[in-house]
CSV table of C-alpha atoms in Angstrom, one decimal:
chain,number,residue,atom,x,y,z
A,732,MET,CA,-9.7,57.3,-4.7
A,733,LYS,CA,-9.0,56.9,-8.4
A,734,LYS,CA,-5.1,58.7,-7.8
A,735,SER,CA,-4.9,56.4,-4.6
A,736,PHE,CA,-5.3,53.3,-7.2
A,737,TYR,CA,-3.1,54.4,-9.9
A,738,LEU,CA,-0.5,55.3,-7.1
A,739,VAL,CA,-0.5,51.7,-5.9
A,740,VAL,CA,-0.2,50.3,-9.3
A,741,LEU,CA,2.8,52.6,-10.2
A,742,LEU,CA,4.5,51.5,-6.8
A,743,PHE,CA,3.5,48.0,-7.4
A,744,SER,CA,4.9,47.8,-11.2
A,745,MET,CA,7.9,50.0,-9.9
A,746,GLY,CA,9.1,47.0,-7.6
A,747,MET,CA,8.3,43.7,-9.5
A,748,ASN,CA,11.4,42.3,-9.0
A,749,ALA,CA,12.6,41.3,-5.5
A,750,GLN,CA,15.7,42.8,-4.5
A,751,ASN,CA,17.5,41.1,-1.3
A,752,PHE,CA,19.8,43.2,1.1
A,753,GLY,CA,20.4,40.6,3.7
A,754,PHE,CA,18.0,41.2,6.4
A,755,PHE,CA,15.9,43.9,4.1
A,756,LEU,CA,14.0,42.4,1.2
A,757,PHE,CA,12.6,45.2,-1.0
A,758,ASN,CA,9.4,42.6,-2.4
A,759,PRO,CA,6.4,44.5,-3.3
A,760,SER,CA,3.1,42.6,-2.8
A,761,LEU,CA,-0.8,43.4,-3.1
A,762,ARG,CA,-3.5,41.8,-1.3
A,763,VAL,CA,-6.9,42.9,-2.5
A,764,GLY,CA,-9.9,41.3,-1.0
A,765,ALA,CA,-13.8,41.4,0.0
A,766,ALA,CA,-14.3,42.1,3.6
A,767,VAL,CA,-17.4,41.5,5.8
A,768,PRO,CA,-17.1,43.6,9.4
A,769,THR,CA,-19.7,41.9,11.3
A,770,GLN,CA,-20.3,44.7,14.0
A,771,ILE,CA,-20.8,43.5,17.7
A,772,GLY,CA,-21.4,45.0,20.9
A,773,ASN,CA,-23.9,47.8,22.1
A,774,THR,CA,-23.1,50.2,19.1
A,775,ALA,CA,-25.1,51.9,16.3
A,776,LEU,CA,-23.3,50.2,13.7
A,777,ASN,CA,-24.5,46.8,15.3
A,778,HIS,CA,-28.1,47.8,16.2
A,779,PHE,CA,-29.2,50.2,13.5
A,780,TYR,CA,-27.5,48.8,10.3
A,781,THR,CA,-27.2,46.0,7.8
A,782,THR,CA,-24.1,44.1,7.5
A,783,PRO,CA,-22.3,45.1,4.4
A,784,VAL,CA,-19.7,43.6,2.2
A,785,GLY,CA,-16.7,45.8,1.7
A,786,ILE,CA,-13.4,46.0,0.0
A,787,ASP,CA,-10.0,45.8,1.9
A,788,VAL,CA,-6.7,46.5,-0.1
A,789,ASN,CA,-3.0,46.6,1.6
A,790,TYR,CA,0.4,47.1,-0.4
A,791,SER,CA,3.6,46.1,0.9
A,792,ILE,CA,7.0,47.3,-0.4
A,793,PHE,CA,9.3,45.7,1.7
A,794,LYS,CA,10.3,43.2,4.5
A,795,LEU,CA,12.6,43.8,7.3
A,796,TYR,CA,13.7,40.4,9.1
A,797,LYS,CA,10.7,38.8,7.4
A,798,GLY,CA,8.3,41.2,9.1
A,799,GLU,CA,6.2,43.0,6.5
A,800,PHE,CA,5.2,46.8,6.5
A,801,ASN,CA,2.2,47.4,4.7
A,802,ILE,CA,-0.3,50.3,4.2
A,803,GLY,CA,-3.9,49.6,3.1
A,804,TYR,CA,-7.4,51.0,2.7
A,805,SER,CA,-11.0,49.3,3.7
A,806,GLY,CA,-14.3,50.5,2.9
A,807,ALA,CA,-17.8,49.4,3.4
A,808,SER,CA,-21.1,50.9,3.1
A,809,TYR,CA,-24.0,50.5,5.7
A,810,ARG,CA,-27.5,51.0,4.9
A,811,PHE,CA,-29.7,52.2,7.9
A,812,VAL,CA,-32.6,49.9,9.2
A,813,GLY,CA,-33.5,51.6,12.3
A,814,VAL,CA,-36.4,52.8,14.2
A,815,PRO,CA,-38.8,55.4,12.8
A,816,ASP,CA,-37.8,58.6,14.3
A,817,PHE,CA,-34.7,57.7,15.2
A,818,THR,CA,-32.5,59.7,12.9
A,819,ALA,CA,-32.4,61.0,9.2
A,820,TYR,CA,-29.8,58.6,8.1
A,821,THR,CA,-30.1,56.3,5.5
A,822,ARG,CA,-26.6,55.1,4.9
A,823,SER,CA,-23.2,55.3,6.4
A,824,THR,CA,-19.9,54.8,5.0
A,825,GLN,CA,-16.7,53.7,6.5
A,826,SER,CA,-13.5,54.4,5.2
A,827,VAL,CA,-10.0,53.2,6.9
A,828,TYR,CA,-6.7,54.3,5.9
A,829,TYR,CA,-4.1,51.8,7.8
A,830,MET,CA,-0.8,50.9,8.5
A,831,GLN,CA,-0.2,47.0,9.1
A,832,LEU,CA,2.4,45.0,10.7
A,833,ALA,CA,2.5,41.3,9.7
A,834,TYR,CA,4.6,38.4,9.6
A,835,GLU,CA,4.2,35.4,7.6
A,836,VAL,CA,4.9,32.0,8.8
A,837,ASP,CA,5.2,29.0,6.4
A,838,LEU,CA,3.2,25.8,7.5
A,839,LYS,CA,3.2,22.7,5.2
A,840,LYS,CA,3.7,22.7,1.2
A,841,ASN,CA,1.7,25.7,-0.4
A,842,TRP,CA,0.2,26.8,3.1
A,843,SER,CA,1.0,29.8,5.4
A,844,VAL,CA,-0.2,31.9,8.2
A,845,THR,CA,0.1,35.6,8.7
A,846,PRO,CA,-0.6,37.2,12.0
A,847,PHE,CA,-0.9,41.1,12.0
A,848,VAL,CA,-1.8,44.3,13.8
A,849,ASN,CA,-3.3,47.4,12.2
A,850,LEU,CA,-3.5,50.6,13.2
A,851,GLY,CA,-5.9,53.2,10.9
A,852,ALA,CA,-7.5,56.4,10.9
A,853,GLU,CA,-11.3,55.8,10.1
A,854,GLN,CA,-14.1,58.2,9.1
A,855,LEU,CA,-17.6,57.3,9.2
A,856,ARG,CA,-19.9,59.7,7.0
A,857,HIS,CA,-23.6,59.5,7.3
A,858,GLN,CA,-25.9,60.4,4.6
A,859,GLU,CA,-29.7,61.1,4.3
A,860,ASN,CA,-30.7,59.9,0.5
A,861,GLY,CA,-27.1,60.8,-0.8
A,862,THR,CA,-26.6,64.3,1.1
A,863,LEU,CA,-24.1,64.4,3.9
A,864,ILE,CA,-25.2,65.0,7.2
A,865,ALA,CA,-22.5,64.0,9.5
A,866,ILE,CA,-18.9,62.8,9.7
A,867,GLN,CA,-17.1,61.0,12.5
A,868,ASN,CA,-13.4,60.6,12.8
A,869,GLY,CA,-11.7,57.8,15.0
A,870,THR,CA,-8.7,55.4,15.5
A,871,GLN,CA,-9.2,51.9,14.6
A,872,VAL,CA,-7.1,49.0,15.9
A,873,GLN,CA,-7.3,45.9,14.3
A,874,LEU,CA,-5.9,42.2,15.4
A,875,GLY,CA,-6.2,39.0,13.6
A,876,GLY,CA,-4.4,36.9,10.9
A,877,TYR,CA,-4.6,35.7,7.0
A,878,LEU,CA,-4.7,31.7,6.2
A,879,ASN,CA,-2.7,31.6,2.8
A,880,PHE,CA,-2.7,29.1,0.2
A,881,LYS,CA,-0.3,29.4,-2.9
A,882,LEU,CA,-1.8,29.0,-6.3
A,883,ALA,CA,1.5,30.1,-8.4
A,884,ALA,CA,4.7,31.4,-8.0
A,885,ILE,CA,3.5,35.0,-7.5
A,886,LEU,CA,-0.1,34.2,-6.4
A,887,LYS,CA,-2.0,33.2,-3.1
A,888,ALA,CA,-5.4,33.1,-1.9
A,889,TYR,CA,-6.5,33.8,1.4
A,890,ALA,CA,-9.0,33.9,4.2
A,891,GLY,CA,-8.9,35.9,7.1
A,892,LEU,CA,-10.3,36.8,10.6
A,893,SER,CA,-9.8,39.8,12.5
A,894,PHE,CA,-11.3,42.0,15.6
A,895,SER,CA,-11.3,45.4,15.1
A,896,THR,CA,-12.3,48.3,17.6
A,897,THR,CA,-12.7,52.2,16.8
A,898,ASN,CA,-13.0,54.8,18.9
A,899,TYR,CA,-15.0,57.9,17.5
A,900,ASN,CA,-14.9,61.8,18.1
A,901,LEU,CA,-18.5,63.1,18.2
A,902,GLN,CA,-19.2,66.0,16.4
A,903,ASP,CA,-22.9,68.0,16.4
A,904,GLY,CA,-25.3,66.4,14.3
A,905,VAL,CA,-24.2,62.7,14.9
A,906,SER,CA,-27.4,61.5,17.1
A,907,ASP,CA,-29.3,61.6,20.2
A,908,TYR,CA,-28.0,58.0,21.0
A,909,VAL,CA,-24.6,59.3,22.0
A,910,THR,CA,-22.9,56.2,23.5
A,911,LYS,CA,-24.0,53.9,20.6
A,912,TYR,CA,-22.1,56.2,18.2
A,913,LYS,CA,-18.8,56.5,20.3
A,914,LYS,CA,-17.2,53.4,19.2
A,915,SER,CA,-17.6,50.2,17.0
A,916,GLN,CA,-16.5,46.8,17.2
A,917,ALA,CA,-16.5,44.1,14.5
A,918,LEU,CA,-15.5,40.6,13.6
A,919,VAL,CA,-14.1,41.1,10.1
A,920,PHE,CA,-14.1,38.2,7.6
A,921,THR,CA,-11.8,38.7,4.4
A,922,LEU,CA,-11.5,36.5,1.3
A,923,GLY,CA,-9.2,37.5,-1.6
A,924,LEU,CA,-5.9,37.2,-3.5
A,925,LYS,CA,-2.4,38.2,-2.9
A,926,ILE,CA,0.0,39.1,-5.6
A,927,ASN,CA,4.0,38.8,-4.9
């Protein structure tokens, strides 16, 4: 995680000056925010875990015809509140590394919206009192948008809403409730800052 952070800072600092090449704009930006993935549906994360406040970070190096190509990370830690004798889990940690395609549309002065689609690799790590006991991997698809407000020349505040769905592979030791651990679905609320 530490190495990933330093890599993002390095890439961001290398490209602080926007360079326009016609349809191609080299203009790095960094979006950092809090995310609340509110689980929905008949899934384990909805029925047996608390709703966490997580983190969502994405980085854009360039735009092509105003379309942004971003890479990002999203993470949250769920606390288990299930019934007795259900399983030994006490916490499950969700990590998603994703690619994002976004397109910012200007509205009125200082306001814009950014619809996006994400495709990511997700890992769900189940723990019992700090000891890892099971891992699930899956593919996440997320559709949503941000509402942006320009605070300064290089700073915007944003609020986001999206729908995400993940299908997991199931490994030994995950749970007897296999159908509930096969997927997750969530409405994700985000709030944060974008630095251009």
